[in-house]
Coordinates of C-alpha atoms and ligand atoms in Angstrom, one line a residue:
M11 CA 211.2 21.8 24.9
R12 CA 212.5 18.5 23.7
I13 CA 212.5 17.8 20.0
K14 CA 213.0 14.2 18.7
L15 CA 214.8 14.3 15.4
I16 CA 214.3 10.9 13.7
N17 CA 216.5 9.7 10.8
P18 CA 214.3 6.9 9.3
N19 CA 217.3 5.4 7.5
T20 CA 219.8 3.4 9.6
T21 CA 223.0 5.4 8.8
A22 CA 224.2 6.9 12.0
A23 CA 226.8 9.2 10.4
M24 CA 224.0 11.0 8.5
T25 CA 222.1 11.4 11.8
R26 CA 225.1 13.0 13.4
S27 CA 225.5 15.6 10.6
M28 CA 221.7 16.4 10.8
E29 CA 222.0 16.7 14.6
A30 CA 224.9 19.2 14.3
A31 CA 222.9 21.4 11.9
A32 CA 219.8 21.2 14.1
V33 CA 221.7 22.0 17.4
E34 CA 223.3 25.0 15.7
V35 CA 219.9 26.7 15.0
A36 CA 217.9 25.4 18.1
A37 CA 217.0 27.9 20.8
P38 CA 219.1 27.6 24.0
S39 CA 216.1 26.1 25.8
T40 CA 215.5 23.5 23.1
V41 CA 216.9 20.0 23.5
I42 CA 217.5 18.1 20.2
E43 CA 217.5 14.4 20.6
A44 CA 218.6 12.9 17.3
V45 CA 218.0 9.2 16.8
T46 CA 218.8 6.7 14.0
A47 CA 216.1 4.1 13.1
R48 CA 217.1 0.8 14.6
S49 CA 215.6 -1.2 11.7
G50 CA 215.1 -0.4 8.0
P51 CA 217.1 0.7 4.9
V52 CA 220.6 2.3 5.2
S53 CA 219.3 4.9 2.8
I54 CA 215.8 5.8 1.4
E55 CA 215.9 6.0 -2.4
G56 CA 212.6 4.8 -3.6
H57 CA 209.0 3.8 -2.7
Y58 CA 209.9 0.4 -1.3
D59 CA 212.7 1.9 1.0
E60 CA 210.2 4.5 2.1
A61 CA 207.4 2.0 2.9
I62 CA 209.7 -0.2 5.0
S63 CA 211.4 2.8 6.8
V64 CA 208.0 3.9 8.2
L65 CA 208.0 1.0 10.8
G66 CA 211.5 2.1 12.1
L67 CA 210.1 5.6 12.3
I68 CA 207.0 4.5 14.2
D69 CA 209.2 2.4 16.6
E70 CA 211.1 5.6 17.6
I71 CA 207.8 7.5 18.3
R72 CA 206.4 4.6 20.3
A73 CA 209.6 4.2 22.3
D74 CA 209.5 7.9 23.3
P75 CA 205.8 9.1 23.3
D76 CA 206.4 12.2 25.4
A77 CA 208.6 14.4 23.2
D78 CA 207.3 18.0 22.7
A79 CA 207.7 17.6 18.9
Y80 CA 209.0 15.1 16.3
I81 CA 210.9 15.8 13.1
I82 CA 211.0 13.2 10.2
A83 CA 214.5 13.8 8.8
C84 CA 214.1 12.3 5.4
F85 CA 213.0 14.4 2.3
G86 CA 210.3 12.0 1.3
D87 CA 208.5 12.8 4.6
P88 CA 207.8 9.0 5.0
G89 CA 204.9 8.1 7.3
L90 CA 204.2 11.7 8.1
L91 CA 200.4 11.4 8.5
A92 CA 200.7 8.0 10.2
A93 CA 203.1 9.6 12.7
R94 CA 200.7 12.5 13.2
E95 CA 197.9 10.0 14.1
L96 CA 200.2 8.4 16.7
T97 CA 200.9 11.5 18.8
A98 CA 199.3 14.9 19.7
A99 CA 202.7 16.5 19.6
P100 CA 203.5 18.3 16.3
V101 CA 205.3 16.1 13.7
I102 CA 207.2 18.0 11.0
G103 CA 208.4 16.5 7.7
I104 CA 211.6 18.2 6.4
A105 CA 210.3 18.4 2.8
E106 CA 207.0 20.1 3.8
A107 CA 208.9 22.4 6.2
A108 CA 211.5 23.4 3.5
M109 CA 208.9 24.1 0.8
H110 CA 206.9 26.3 3.2
A111 CA 210.1 28.2 4.3
A112 CA 211.0 28.7 0.6
T113 CA 207.6 30.4 0.0
F114 CA 208.2 32.7 2.9
V115 CA 211.4 34.1 1.3
S116 CA 210.7 33.8 -2.4
T117 CA 207.9 33.4 -4.9
S118 CA 209.6 30.4 -6.7
F119 CA 212.0 27.7 -5.8
S120 CA 213.7 24.6 -7.3
I121 CA 214.5 21.5 -5.4
V122 CA 218.0 19.8 -5.8
T123 CA 217.8 16.2 -4.7
T124 CA 219.8 12.9 -5.0
L125 CA 218.9 10.1 -7.4
D126 CA 216.7 10.7 -10.4
R127 CA 214.3 8.0 -9.2
T128 CA 213.6 9.9 -6.0
R129 CA 212.8 13.0 -8.1
I130 CA 209.4 11.5 -8.7
I131 CA 208.7 11.2 -5.0
S132 CA 209.6 14.9 -4.4
E133 CA 207.4 15.9 -7.4
A134 CA 204.5 14.1 -5.8
L135 CA 205.1 15.9 -2.5
V136 CA 205.2 19.2 -4.3
R137 CA 201.7 18.5 -5.6
N138 CA 200.4 17.1 -2.4
Y139 CA 201.6 20.1 -0.4
G140 CA 200.0 22.5 -3.0
M141 CA 203.4 23.8 -4.0
A142 CA 203.2 23.2 -7.7
A143 CA 202.8 26.9 -8.5
A144 CA 205.9 27.9 -6.5
C145 CA 208.1 24.9 -7.4
R146 CA 209.9 25.6 -10.8
R147 CA 211.5 22.1 -11.0
V148 CA 212.9 19.2 -9.1
R149 CA 216.4 18.4 -10.1
A150 CA 218.5 15.3 -9.5
T151 CA 222.2 15.3 -8.9
D152 CA 222.3 11.5 -9.3
L153 CA 224.3 11.3 -6.1
P154 CA 223.4 8.2 -4.0
V155 CA 222.2 9.2 -0.6
L156 CA 225.2 7.5 1.1
D157 CA 227.6 9.8 -0.8
L158 CA 226.3 12.4 1.6
E159 CA 227.3 10.4 4.6
E160 CA 230.8 12.0 4.7
P161 CA 231.5 15.6 3.4
S162 CA 233.5 15.6 0.2
D163 CA 234.6 18.1 -2.5
M164 CA 232.9 16.0 -5.2
V165 CA 229.6 16.2 -3.4
N166 CA 229.9 19.9 -2.6
Q167 CA 230.8 20.7 -6.2
T168 CA 228.1 18.4 -7.7
V169 CA 225.3 20.0 -5.6
L170 CA 226.6 23.5 -6.2
A171 CA 226.7 22.9 -10.0
E172 CA 223.1 21.7 -10.0
C173 CA 222.0 24.7 -7.9
R174 CA 223.7 27.0 -10.4
R175 CA 222.0 25.2 -13.3
A176 CA 218.6 25.7 -11.5
L177 CA 219.2 29.4 -11.2
A178 CA 220.2 29.7 -14.8
E179 CA 217.5 27.5 -16.3
D180 CA 214.6 27.5 -13.9
H181 CA 214.6 31.2 -13.0
C182 CA 213.9 30.2 -9.5
D183 CA 214.6 32.6 -6.6
S184 CA 215.5 30.1 -3.9
I185 CA 216.9 26.6 -3.7
V186 CA 215.5 23.8 -1.5
L187 CA 218.0 21.0 -0.6
G188 CA 216.2 17.7 -1.3
C189 CA 217.9 15.4 1.2
A190 CA 218.4 15.4 5.0
G191 CA 222.1 14.5 4.3
M192 CA 222.5 17.9 2.6
A193 CA 222.0 19.8 5.9
G194 CA 225.8 19.9 6.3
L195 CA 226.3 21.6 3.0
L196 CA 224.7 24.9 4.0
D197 CA 228.0 26.6 5.0
Y198 CA 229.5 25.7 1.7
L199 CA 226.6 26.6 -0.6
R200 CA 225.2 29.8 1.0
P201 CA 228.3 32.0 0.3
R202 CA 228.4 30.7 -3.3
L203 CA 224.8 31.2 -4.3
P204 CA 223.0 34.6 -4.7
V205 CA 219.6 33.2 -3.4
P206 CA 218.3 31.7 -0.2
V207 CA 219.3 28.1 0.3
I208 CA 216.8 26.1 2.4
D209 CA 217.6 23.0 4.3
G210 CA 214.6 21.1 5.8
V211 CA 216.3 19.8 8.9
T212 CA 217.1 23.3 10.3
V213 CA 213.8 25.0 9.3
A214 CA 211.9 22.0 10.8
V215 CA 213.6 22.7 14.1
K216 CA 212.4 26.4 14.1
F217 CA 208.9 25.4 12.9
A218 CA 208.6 22.8 15.7
E219 CA 209.7 25.5 18.2
A220 CA 207.1 27.9 16.8
L221 CA 204.3 25.4 17.0
V222 CA 205.2 24.2 20.6
G223 CA 205.8 27.8 21.6
T224 CA 202.3 28.8 20.5
G225 CA 200.7 25.8 22.2
L226 CA 199.7 24.2 18.9
R227 CA 199.4 20.4 18.8
T228 CA 198.3 17.8 16.3
S229 CA 194.5 17.7 16.0
K230 CA 192.9 14.6 17.4
H231 CA 189.7 15.4 15.7
G232 CA 189.2 13.8 12.3
D233 CA 191.8 11.8 10.2
L234 CA 194.7 12.5 12.6
A235 CA 192.8 11.1 15.6
Y236 CA 194.6 8.2 17.3
P237 CA 194.5 4.9 15.3
L238 CA 191.4 2.9 16.0
P239 CA 192.0 0.0 18.4
K240 CA 191.9 -3.3 16.6
P241 CA 193.9 -6.5 16.4
Y242 CA 196.8 -6.7 13.9
G243 CA 197.8 -10.2 12.7
G244 CA 201.0 -12.0 11.9
K245 CA 204.5 -10.6 12.6
L246 CA 203.1 -7.1 12.9
A247 CA 200.7 -7.9 15.7
A248 CA 202.8 -5.8 18.1
Y249 CA 201.8 -2.7 16.1
A250 CA 198.1 -3.1 17.0
P251 CA 196.6 0.1 18.3
L252 CA 195.1 -0.4 21.8
L253 CA 192.6 1.4 24.1
Y254 CA 194.4 3.0 27.1
G255 CA 192.5 4.3 30.1
G256 CA 189.5 5.4 28.0
E257 CA 191.9 7.2 25.6
E258 CA 193.5 5.5 22.7
R259 CA 197.3 5.9 23.3
P260 CA 198.7 3.1 21.2
E261 CA 202.2 4.4 21.3
I262 CA 202.3 4.0 25.1
D263 CA 201.0 0.5 25.2
A264 CA 203.3 -0.8 22.5
A265 CA 206.3 0.7 24.3
R266 CA 205.5 -1.3 27.6
Ligands
LIG312 C1 216.7 11.5 2.7 N1 216.6 9.6 1.6 O1 216.6 12.7 3.1 C2 216.2 11.0 1.5 C3 216.7 11.7 0.3 C4 216.1 11.2 -1.0 O2 217.7 8.3 3.2 N2 217.3 10.6 3.5 C5 217.3 9.4 2.7 O3 216.8 10.9 -1.9 O4 214.9 11.0 -1.1

């Protein structure tokens, strides 16, 4: 199977570290294609960044409509439902994947994320995904996302210290890493923490394999049906969903 891993920010170095972590856990028959959004913010650290990043994400799905599954490699899961409308292939958001994985291996978890202002976004996802009972707390390290671009002792030690504070203060039984850029910290953190440490990029790969492997695809019945064909105006006219051979396949038409 072919899994398209999409980094919705435009920082290629972060995509490479996610790709390395994803390839490490992928099954031998799985091909991981990691791409960096060609337009959008260098890092996603707020609502506005997220909103704009969704177009870059959609461009990547439209440019490659036939992948077996897609992974949105940003902890805000930006555009997750819009992406699921666009394709019948499974679309996995790393935040949703990480939270579910945490509840498979523990009854409570804390999330350790980047800037304090993105903590609000993660807290909303916790509620939206029905994880409020299991999530003890969302903690910010106040590390800008781009500090995760290159591995460093400062980053390792800052994230480790926050994970240890979570164990001491939140009484959680597992840790969820709240940024795709933290995928590369697993080898450093796991030997130093007495609880499961969950990274969304790697568990999303295994969930995608599980869904494709069991023949499950995104429902096209109800709110995740293909977008209704209609004209779009102005500079976004090219994003207009179109009818295709009796079946709405907007991502195919836009890519032509
Ligand atoms: C991420 N931002 O995973 C999120 C992390 C965050 O550019 N990649 C980003 O802070 O929300």
